[in-house]
CSV table of C-alpha atoms in Angstrom, one decimal:
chain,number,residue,atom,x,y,z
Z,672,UNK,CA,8.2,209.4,81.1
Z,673,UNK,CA,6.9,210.4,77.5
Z,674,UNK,CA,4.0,209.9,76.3
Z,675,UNK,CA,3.1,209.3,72.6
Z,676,UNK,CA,2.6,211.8,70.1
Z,677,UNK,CA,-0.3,212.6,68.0
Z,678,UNK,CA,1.7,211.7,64.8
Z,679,UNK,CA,2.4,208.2,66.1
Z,680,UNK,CA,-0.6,207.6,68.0
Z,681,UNK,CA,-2.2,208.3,64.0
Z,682,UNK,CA,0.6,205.7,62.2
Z,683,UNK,CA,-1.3,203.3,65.2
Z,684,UNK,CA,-4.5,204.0,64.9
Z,685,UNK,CA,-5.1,204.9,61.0
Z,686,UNK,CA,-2.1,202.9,58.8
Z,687,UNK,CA,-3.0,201.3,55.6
Z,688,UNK,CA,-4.6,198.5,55.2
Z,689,UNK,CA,-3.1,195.5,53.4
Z,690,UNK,CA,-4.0,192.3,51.6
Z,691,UNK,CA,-6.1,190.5,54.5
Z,692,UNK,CA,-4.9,187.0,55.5
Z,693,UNK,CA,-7.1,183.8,54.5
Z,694,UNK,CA,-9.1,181.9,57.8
Z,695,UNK,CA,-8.5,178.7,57.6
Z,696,UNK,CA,-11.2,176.1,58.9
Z,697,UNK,CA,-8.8,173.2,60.4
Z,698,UNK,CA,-9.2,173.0,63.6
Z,699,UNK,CA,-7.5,171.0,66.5
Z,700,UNK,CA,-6.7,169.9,69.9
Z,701,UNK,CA,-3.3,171.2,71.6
Z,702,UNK,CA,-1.2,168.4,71.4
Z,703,UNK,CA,2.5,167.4,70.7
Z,704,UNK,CA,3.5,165.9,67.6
Z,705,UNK,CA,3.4,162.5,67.0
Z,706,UNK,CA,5.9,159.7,66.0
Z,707,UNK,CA,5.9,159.2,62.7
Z,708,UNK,CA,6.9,161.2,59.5
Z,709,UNK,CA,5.6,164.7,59.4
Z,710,UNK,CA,2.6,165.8,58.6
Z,711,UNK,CA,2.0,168.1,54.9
Z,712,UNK,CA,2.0,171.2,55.0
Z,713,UNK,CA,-1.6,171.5,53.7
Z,714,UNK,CA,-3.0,168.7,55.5
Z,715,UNK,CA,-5.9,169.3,58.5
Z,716,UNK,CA,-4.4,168.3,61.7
Z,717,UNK,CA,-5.9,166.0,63.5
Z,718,UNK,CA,-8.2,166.1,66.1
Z,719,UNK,CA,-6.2,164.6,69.0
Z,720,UNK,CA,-3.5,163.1,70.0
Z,721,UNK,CA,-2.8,161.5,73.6
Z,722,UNK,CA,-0.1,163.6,76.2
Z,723,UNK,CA,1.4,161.1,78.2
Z,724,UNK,CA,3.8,162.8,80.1
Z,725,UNK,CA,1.8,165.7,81.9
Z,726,UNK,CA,-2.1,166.1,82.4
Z,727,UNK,CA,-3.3,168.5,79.6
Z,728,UNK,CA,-5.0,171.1,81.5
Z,729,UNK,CA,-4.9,171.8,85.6
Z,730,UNK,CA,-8.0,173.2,86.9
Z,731,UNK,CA,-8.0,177.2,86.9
Z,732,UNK,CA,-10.4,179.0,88.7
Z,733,UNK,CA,-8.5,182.2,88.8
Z,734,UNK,CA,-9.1,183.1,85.0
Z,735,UNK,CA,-10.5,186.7,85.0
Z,736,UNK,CA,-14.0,186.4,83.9
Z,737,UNK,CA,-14.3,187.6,80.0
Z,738,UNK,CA,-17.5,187.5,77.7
Z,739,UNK,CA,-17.3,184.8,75.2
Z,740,UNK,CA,-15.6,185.3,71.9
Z,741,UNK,CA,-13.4,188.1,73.4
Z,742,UNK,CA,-10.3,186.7,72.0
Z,743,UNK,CA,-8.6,189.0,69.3
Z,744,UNK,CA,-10.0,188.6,66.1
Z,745,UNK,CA,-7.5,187.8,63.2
Z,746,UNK,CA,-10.1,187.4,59.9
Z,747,UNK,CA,-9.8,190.9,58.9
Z,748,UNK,CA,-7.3,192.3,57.0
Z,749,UNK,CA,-3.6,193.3,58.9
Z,750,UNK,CA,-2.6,197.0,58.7
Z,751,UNK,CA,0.9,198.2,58.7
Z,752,UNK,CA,2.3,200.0,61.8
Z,753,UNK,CA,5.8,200.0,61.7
Z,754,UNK,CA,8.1,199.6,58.0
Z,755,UNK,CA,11.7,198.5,57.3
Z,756,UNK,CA,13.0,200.3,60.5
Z,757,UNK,CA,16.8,199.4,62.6
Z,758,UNK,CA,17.7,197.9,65.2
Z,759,UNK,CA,21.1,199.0,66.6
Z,760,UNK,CA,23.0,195.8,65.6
Z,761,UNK,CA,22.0,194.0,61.8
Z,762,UNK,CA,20.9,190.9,63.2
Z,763,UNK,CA,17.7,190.1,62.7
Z,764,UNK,CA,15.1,191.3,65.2
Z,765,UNK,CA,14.1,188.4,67.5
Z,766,UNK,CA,11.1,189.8,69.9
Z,767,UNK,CA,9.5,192.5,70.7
Z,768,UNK,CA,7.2,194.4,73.1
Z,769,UNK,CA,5.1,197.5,74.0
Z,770,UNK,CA,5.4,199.9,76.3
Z,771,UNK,CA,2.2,201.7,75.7
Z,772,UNK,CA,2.1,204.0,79.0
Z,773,UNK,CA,5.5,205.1,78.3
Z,774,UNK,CA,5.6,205.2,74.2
Z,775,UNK,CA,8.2,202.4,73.5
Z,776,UNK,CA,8.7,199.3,71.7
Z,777,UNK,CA,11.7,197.3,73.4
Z,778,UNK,CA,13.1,195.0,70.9
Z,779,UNK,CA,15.9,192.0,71.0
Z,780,UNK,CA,18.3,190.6,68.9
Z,781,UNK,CA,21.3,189.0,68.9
Z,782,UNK,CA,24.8,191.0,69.6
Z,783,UNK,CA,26.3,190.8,66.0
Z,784,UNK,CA,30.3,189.2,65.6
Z,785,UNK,CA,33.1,191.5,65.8
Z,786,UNK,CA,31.3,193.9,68.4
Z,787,UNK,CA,33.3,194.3,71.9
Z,788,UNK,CA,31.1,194.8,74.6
Z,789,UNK,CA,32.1,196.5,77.7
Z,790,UNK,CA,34.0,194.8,80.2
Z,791,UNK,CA,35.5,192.1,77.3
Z,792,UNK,CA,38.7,191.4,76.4
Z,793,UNK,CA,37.8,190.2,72.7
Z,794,UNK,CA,35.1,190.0,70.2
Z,795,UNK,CA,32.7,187.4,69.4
Z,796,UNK,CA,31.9,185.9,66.0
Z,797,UNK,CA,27.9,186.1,65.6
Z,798,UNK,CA,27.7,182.3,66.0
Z,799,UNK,CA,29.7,182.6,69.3
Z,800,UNK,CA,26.9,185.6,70.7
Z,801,UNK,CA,24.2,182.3,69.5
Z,802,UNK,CA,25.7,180.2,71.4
Z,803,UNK,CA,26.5,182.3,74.2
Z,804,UNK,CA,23.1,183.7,74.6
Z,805,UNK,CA,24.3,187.7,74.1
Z,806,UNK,CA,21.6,189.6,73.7
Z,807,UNK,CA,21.1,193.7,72.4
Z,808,UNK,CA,18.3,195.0,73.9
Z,809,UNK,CA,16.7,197.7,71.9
Z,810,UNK,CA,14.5,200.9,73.1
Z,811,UNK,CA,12.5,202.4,70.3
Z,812,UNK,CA,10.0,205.1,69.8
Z,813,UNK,CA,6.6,204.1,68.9
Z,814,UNK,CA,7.3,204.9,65.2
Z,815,UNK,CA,10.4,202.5,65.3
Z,816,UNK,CA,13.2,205.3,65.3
Z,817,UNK,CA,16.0,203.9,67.9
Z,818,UNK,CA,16.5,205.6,70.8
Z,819,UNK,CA,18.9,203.5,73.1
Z,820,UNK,CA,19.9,200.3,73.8
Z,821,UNK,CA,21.5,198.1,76.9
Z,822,UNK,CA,23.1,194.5,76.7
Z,823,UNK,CA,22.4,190.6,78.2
Z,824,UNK,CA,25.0,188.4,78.4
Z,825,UNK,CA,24.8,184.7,78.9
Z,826,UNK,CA,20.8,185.5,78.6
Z,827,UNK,CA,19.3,183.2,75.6
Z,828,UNK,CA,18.3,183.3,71.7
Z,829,UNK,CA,15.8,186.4,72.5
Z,830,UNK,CA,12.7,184.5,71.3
Z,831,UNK,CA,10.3,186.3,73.6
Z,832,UNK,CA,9.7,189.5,75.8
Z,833,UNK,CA,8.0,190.8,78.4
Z,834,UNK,CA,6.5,194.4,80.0
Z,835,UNK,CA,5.2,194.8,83.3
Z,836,UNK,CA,4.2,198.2,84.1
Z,837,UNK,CA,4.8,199.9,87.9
Z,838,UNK,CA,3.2,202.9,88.8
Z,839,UNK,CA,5.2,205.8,89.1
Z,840,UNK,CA,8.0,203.7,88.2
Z,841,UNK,CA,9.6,202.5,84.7
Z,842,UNK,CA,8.7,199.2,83.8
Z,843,UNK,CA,10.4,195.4,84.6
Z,844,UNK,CA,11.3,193.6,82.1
Z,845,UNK,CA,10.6,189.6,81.6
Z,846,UNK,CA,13.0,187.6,79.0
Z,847,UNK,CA,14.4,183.9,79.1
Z,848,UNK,CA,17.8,183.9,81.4
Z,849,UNK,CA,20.5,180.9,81.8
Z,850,UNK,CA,21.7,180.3,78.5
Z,851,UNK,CA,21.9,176.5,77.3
Z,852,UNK,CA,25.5,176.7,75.3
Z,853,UNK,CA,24.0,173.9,73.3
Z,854,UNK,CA,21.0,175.7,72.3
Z,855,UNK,CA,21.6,179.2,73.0
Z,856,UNK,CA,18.1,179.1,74.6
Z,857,UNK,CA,17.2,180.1,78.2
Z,858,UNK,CA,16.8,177.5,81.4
Z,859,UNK,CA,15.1,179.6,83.5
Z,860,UNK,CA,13.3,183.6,83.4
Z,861,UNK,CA,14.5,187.0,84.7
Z,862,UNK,CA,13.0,190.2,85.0
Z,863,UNK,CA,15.3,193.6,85.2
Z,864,UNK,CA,14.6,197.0,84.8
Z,865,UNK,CA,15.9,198.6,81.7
Z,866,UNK,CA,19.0,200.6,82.3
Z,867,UNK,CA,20.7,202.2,78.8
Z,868,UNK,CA,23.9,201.2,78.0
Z,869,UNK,CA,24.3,198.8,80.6
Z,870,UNK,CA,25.7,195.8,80.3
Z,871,UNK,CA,23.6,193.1,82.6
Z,872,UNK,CA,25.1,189.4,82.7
Z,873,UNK,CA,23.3,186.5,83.7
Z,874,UNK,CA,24.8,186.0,86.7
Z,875,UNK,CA,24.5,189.8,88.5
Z,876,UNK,CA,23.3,189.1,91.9
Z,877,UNK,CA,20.8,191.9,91.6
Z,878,UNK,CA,19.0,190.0,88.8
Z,879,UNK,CA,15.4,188.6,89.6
Z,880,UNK,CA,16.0,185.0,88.3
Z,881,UNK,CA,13.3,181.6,88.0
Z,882,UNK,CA,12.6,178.2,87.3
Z,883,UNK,CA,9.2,177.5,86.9
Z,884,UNK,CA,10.0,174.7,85.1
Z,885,UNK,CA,13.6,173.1,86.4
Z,886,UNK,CA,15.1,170.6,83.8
Z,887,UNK,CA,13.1,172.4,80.7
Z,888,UNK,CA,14.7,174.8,78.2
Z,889,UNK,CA,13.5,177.3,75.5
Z,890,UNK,CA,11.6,179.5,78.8
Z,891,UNK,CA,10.3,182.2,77.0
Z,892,UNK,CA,7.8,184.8,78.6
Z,893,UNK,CA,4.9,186.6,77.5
Z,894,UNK,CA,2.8,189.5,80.1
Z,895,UNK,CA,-0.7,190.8,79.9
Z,896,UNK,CA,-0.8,193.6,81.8
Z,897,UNK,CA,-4.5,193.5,81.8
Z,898,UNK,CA,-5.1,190.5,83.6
Z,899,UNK,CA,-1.7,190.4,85.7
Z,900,UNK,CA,-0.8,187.3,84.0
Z,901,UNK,CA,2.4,185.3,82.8
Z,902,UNK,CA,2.5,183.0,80.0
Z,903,UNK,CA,5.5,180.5,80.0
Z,904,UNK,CA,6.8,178.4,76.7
Z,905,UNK,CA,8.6,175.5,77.7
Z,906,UNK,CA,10.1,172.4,76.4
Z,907,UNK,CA,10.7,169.1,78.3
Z,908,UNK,CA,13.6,166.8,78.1
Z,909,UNK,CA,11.6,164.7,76.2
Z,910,UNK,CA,11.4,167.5,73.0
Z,911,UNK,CA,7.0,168.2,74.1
Z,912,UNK,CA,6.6,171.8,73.9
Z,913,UNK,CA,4.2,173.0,76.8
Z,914,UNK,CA,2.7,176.3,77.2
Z,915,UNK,CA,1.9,177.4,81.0
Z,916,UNK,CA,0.0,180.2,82.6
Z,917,UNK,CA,0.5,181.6,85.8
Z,918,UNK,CA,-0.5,184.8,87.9
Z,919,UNK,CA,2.5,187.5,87.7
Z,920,UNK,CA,2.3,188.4,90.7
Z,921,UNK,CA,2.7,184.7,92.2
Z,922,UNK,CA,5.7,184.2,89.8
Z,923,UNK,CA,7.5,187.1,90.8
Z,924,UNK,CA,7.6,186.5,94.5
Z,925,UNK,CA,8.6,183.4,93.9
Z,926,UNK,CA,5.3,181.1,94.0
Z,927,UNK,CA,4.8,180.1,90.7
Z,928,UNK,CA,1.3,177.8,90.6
Z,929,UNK,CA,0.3,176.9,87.1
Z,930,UNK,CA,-3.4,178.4,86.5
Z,931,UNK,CA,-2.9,175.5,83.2
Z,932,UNK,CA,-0.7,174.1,81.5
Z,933,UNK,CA,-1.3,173.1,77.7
Z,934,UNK,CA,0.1,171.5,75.1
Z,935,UNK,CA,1.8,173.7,72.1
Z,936,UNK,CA,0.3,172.8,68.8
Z,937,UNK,CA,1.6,170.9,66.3
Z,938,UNK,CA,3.8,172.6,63.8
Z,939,UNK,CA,4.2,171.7,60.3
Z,940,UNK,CA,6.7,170.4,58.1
Z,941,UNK,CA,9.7,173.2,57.6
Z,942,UNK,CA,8.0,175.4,59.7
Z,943,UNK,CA,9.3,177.2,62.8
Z,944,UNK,CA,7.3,178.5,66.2
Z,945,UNK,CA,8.3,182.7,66.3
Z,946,UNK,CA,6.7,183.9,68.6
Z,947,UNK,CA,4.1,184.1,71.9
Z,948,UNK,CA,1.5,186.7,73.3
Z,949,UNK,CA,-0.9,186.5,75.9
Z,950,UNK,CA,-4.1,188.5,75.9
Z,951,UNK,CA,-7.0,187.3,79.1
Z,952,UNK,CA,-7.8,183.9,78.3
Z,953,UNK,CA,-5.8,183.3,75.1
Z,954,UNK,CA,-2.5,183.1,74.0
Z,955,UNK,CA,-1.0,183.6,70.6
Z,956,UNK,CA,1.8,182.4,68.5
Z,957,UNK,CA,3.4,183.3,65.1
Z,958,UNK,CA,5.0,180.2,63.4
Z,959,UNK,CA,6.6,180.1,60.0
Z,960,UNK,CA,10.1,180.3,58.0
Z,961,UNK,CA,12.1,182.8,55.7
Z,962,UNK,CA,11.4,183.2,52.0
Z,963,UNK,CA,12.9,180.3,50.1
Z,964,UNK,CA,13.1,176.4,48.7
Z,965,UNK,CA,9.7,174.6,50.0
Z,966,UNK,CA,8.3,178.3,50.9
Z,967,UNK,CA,8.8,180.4,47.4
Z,968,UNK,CA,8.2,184.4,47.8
Z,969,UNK,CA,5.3,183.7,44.7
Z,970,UNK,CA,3.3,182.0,46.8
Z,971,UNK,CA,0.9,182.8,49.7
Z,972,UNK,CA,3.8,182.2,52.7
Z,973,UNK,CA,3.6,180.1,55.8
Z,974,UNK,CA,3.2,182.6,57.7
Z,975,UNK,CA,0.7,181.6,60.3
Z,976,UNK,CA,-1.0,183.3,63.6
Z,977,UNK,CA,-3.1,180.7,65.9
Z,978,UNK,CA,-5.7,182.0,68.6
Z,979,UNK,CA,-5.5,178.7,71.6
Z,980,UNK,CA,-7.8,178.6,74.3
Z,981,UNK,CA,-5.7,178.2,78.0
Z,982,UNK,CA,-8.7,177.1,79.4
Z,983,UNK,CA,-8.7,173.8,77.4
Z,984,UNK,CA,-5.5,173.9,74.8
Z,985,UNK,CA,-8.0,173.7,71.9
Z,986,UNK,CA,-7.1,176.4,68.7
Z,987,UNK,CA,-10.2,178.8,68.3
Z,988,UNK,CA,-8.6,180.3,65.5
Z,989,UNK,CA,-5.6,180.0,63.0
Z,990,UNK,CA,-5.1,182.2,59.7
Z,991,UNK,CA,-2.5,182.3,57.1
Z,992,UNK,CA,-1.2,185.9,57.0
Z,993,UNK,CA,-0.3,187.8,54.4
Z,994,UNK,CA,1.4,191.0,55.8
Z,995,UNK,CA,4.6,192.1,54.5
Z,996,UNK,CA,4.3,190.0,51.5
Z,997,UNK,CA,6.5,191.9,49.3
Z,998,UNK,CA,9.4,191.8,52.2
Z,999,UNK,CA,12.3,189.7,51.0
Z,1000,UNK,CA,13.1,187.3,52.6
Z,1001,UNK,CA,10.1,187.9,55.2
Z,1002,UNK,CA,10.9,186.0,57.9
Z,1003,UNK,CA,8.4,186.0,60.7
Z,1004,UNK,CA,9.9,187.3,64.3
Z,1005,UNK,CA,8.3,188.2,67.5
Z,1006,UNK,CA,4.7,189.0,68.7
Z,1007,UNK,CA,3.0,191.0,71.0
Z,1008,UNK,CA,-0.4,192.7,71.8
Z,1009,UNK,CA,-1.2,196.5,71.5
Z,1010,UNK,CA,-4.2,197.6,72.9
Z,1011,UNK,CA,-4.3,201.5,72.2
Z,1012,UNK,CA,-6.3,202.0,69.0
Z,1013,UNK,CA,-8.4,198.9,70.1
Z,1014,UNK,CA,-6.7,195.1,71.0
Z,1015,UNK,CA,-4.6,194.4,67.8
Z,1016,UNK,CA,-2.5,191.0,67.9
Z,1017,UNK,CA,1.1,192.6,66.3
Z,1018,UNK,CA,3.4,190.3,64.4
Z,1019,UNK,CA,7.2,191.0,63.2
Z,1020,UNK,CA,8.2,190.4,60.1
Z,1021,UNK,CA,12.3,190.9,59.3
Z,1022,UNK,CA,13.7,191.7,55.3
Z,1023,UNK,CA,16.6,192.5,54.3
Z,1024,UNK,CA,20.6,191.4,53.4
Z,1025,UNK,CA,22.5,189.9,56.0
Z,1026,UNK,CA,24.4,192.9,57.1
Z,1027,UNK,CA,21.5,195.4,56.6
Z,1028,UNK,CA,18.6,193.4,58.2
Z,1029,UNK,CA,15.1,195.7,58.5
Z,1030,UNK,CA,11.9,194.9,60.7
Z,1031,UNK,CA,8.7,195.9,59.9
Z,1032,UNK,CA,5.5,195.5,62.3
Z,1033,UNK,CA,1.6,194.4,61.3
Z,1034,UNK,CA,-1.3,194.7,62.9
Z,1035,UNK,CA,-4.3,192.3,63.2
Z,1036,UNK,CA,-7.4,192.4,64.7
Z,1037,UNK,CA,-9.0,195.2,66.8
């Protein structure tokens, strides 16, 4: 196992710092959105909305007691970690994840058309791999610079990711499993340990599979190692995007109890949910859409990072960010905490031409 060197634990703990992001003031109640045309861009959300098909909160004793206002702070300005670094295929980088004890960032994206992977006859167009749920899984140093890489077939889109840590042991690996063709989202979550160069297909019997959540889609999984918990995004058959929280080690042997189970927020107009982290009490999510018509690179971006209470689905906290402004086309992708240097909340941002797409990584908080 290696551990991280001085000159990376320094790019962590000591990058620049860069424009800070603007804290907004709306606030609101975790709730899906309405019927009814959507709602502006700029526009306060409102306060509440009614959930009629699941109660908006089950009671949870079990939540690791915290002192108040210990969720990650996301005022101050956001400092850049990692910039314009590759993954092994040029797809755009989906999720990502640290592996602090070890010294890795996993990453995934989706397999890229006209790549043959071991064990096929043919290759696959990129849209195919989308729809197909194909996945590259990515092993990185913690200065970005690629070391490996191992492949999931029939897995999902790659919208989230996972660590949990063993002792002694390398680490287990939670993503969304059991491709929707339709989609190309996951049914269902698998953890697997991470295995270079191997190709891993959604129906190897030595796969650790779930349904939390039978008839949903779009599972995608989020770990806090801290508190030994799992955060689940869902979406029902009737289009309500749910976010639920669970203990991991219930939900890996197989006794998944929901500690609560919230509504997502409402997203806005054009806008597009990127990614989920979990931290104690809180969870996280990056929303927003690429550089273009309706979200020009002159203005601010809608990039945005919201702080929501599990406890009760309400938003303590949502900022505009401003990291990687000068990207192009700055799209936001993935999210995940890092705690060495201090608890930073770390969002993805991807740049770059279609066939030579970049990631970079910012920091906020700690």
């Amino acid at each position: 196992m290696t551990g991280i060197g001085r000159r990376e634990l320094l790019r962590f703990g000591g990058a620049a710092v860069l424009g800070g992001p603007v804290l907004l003031t709306d606030r609101a109640a975790a709730a899906p959105r309405p019927p009814g045309p959507d709602v502006p861009y700029d526009a306060p959300l409102p306060g509440k909305n009614p959930v009629a098909d699941v109660p908006t909160v089950k009671p949870a004793p079990a939540f690791p007691a915290r002192a108040p206002g210990d969720w990650i702070d996301l005022a101050g300005p956001a400092t850049a970690l990692i910039q314009k670094k590759r993954l092994t295929h040029s797809s755009v980088l989906q999720s990502f994840a640290f592996d602090e004890a070890a010294g890795y960032i996993y990453a995934l994206q989706v397999v890229q058309g006209g790549v043959r992977l071991k064990g096929e006859s043919r290759t696959y167009t990129h849209t195919q791999r989308v729809s197909r749920g194909d996945l590259c899984l990515n092993r990185l140093t913690m200065s970005g610079k690629l070391k490996d890489r191992m492949f999931l077939k029939g897995f999902g889109h790659g919208g989230s990711l996972g660590v949990q840590h063993r002792p002694g042991k390398g680490p287990l690996l939670w993503t969304e499993w059991d491709v929707n063709p339709a989609s190309g989202y996951g049914r269902g979550i698998a953890r697997f340990p991470y295995t270079p160069n191997r190709v891993l297909r959604a129906t190897d019997r030595s796969l650790l599979t779930y349904r939390p959540r039978p008839g949903t889609t779009k599972n995608q999984p989020a770990v806090d190692m801290t508190t030994r918990r799992l955060l689940l995004r869902y979406r029902r058959a009737t289009g309500v995007y749910r976010y639920a929280l669970y203990d991991l080690d219930d939900f890996g042997a197989g006794t998944p109890k929901a500690l609560a189970d919230v509504a997502q927020p409402l997203l806005r107009k054009g806008v597009f949910h990127q990614g989920l982290a979990l931290s104690g009490n809180y969870a996280y999510q990056l929303t927003g859409s690429p550089f273009g018509p309706g979200n020009p690179a002159s203005g601010p971006g809608n990039a945005r990072l919201t702080c929501i209470d599990m406890r009760s689905g309400a938003i303590v906290q949502e900022i505009r960010t401003r990291a990687g402004q000068k990207l192009h086309p700055r799209e936001p992708e993935g999210l995940a905490v890092l705690h060495r240097g201090g608890e930073r909340l770390v969002a993805g941002f991807t740049s770059g031409k279609v066939n030579r797409r970049r990631f970079s990584l910012y920091a906020h908080g700690g």
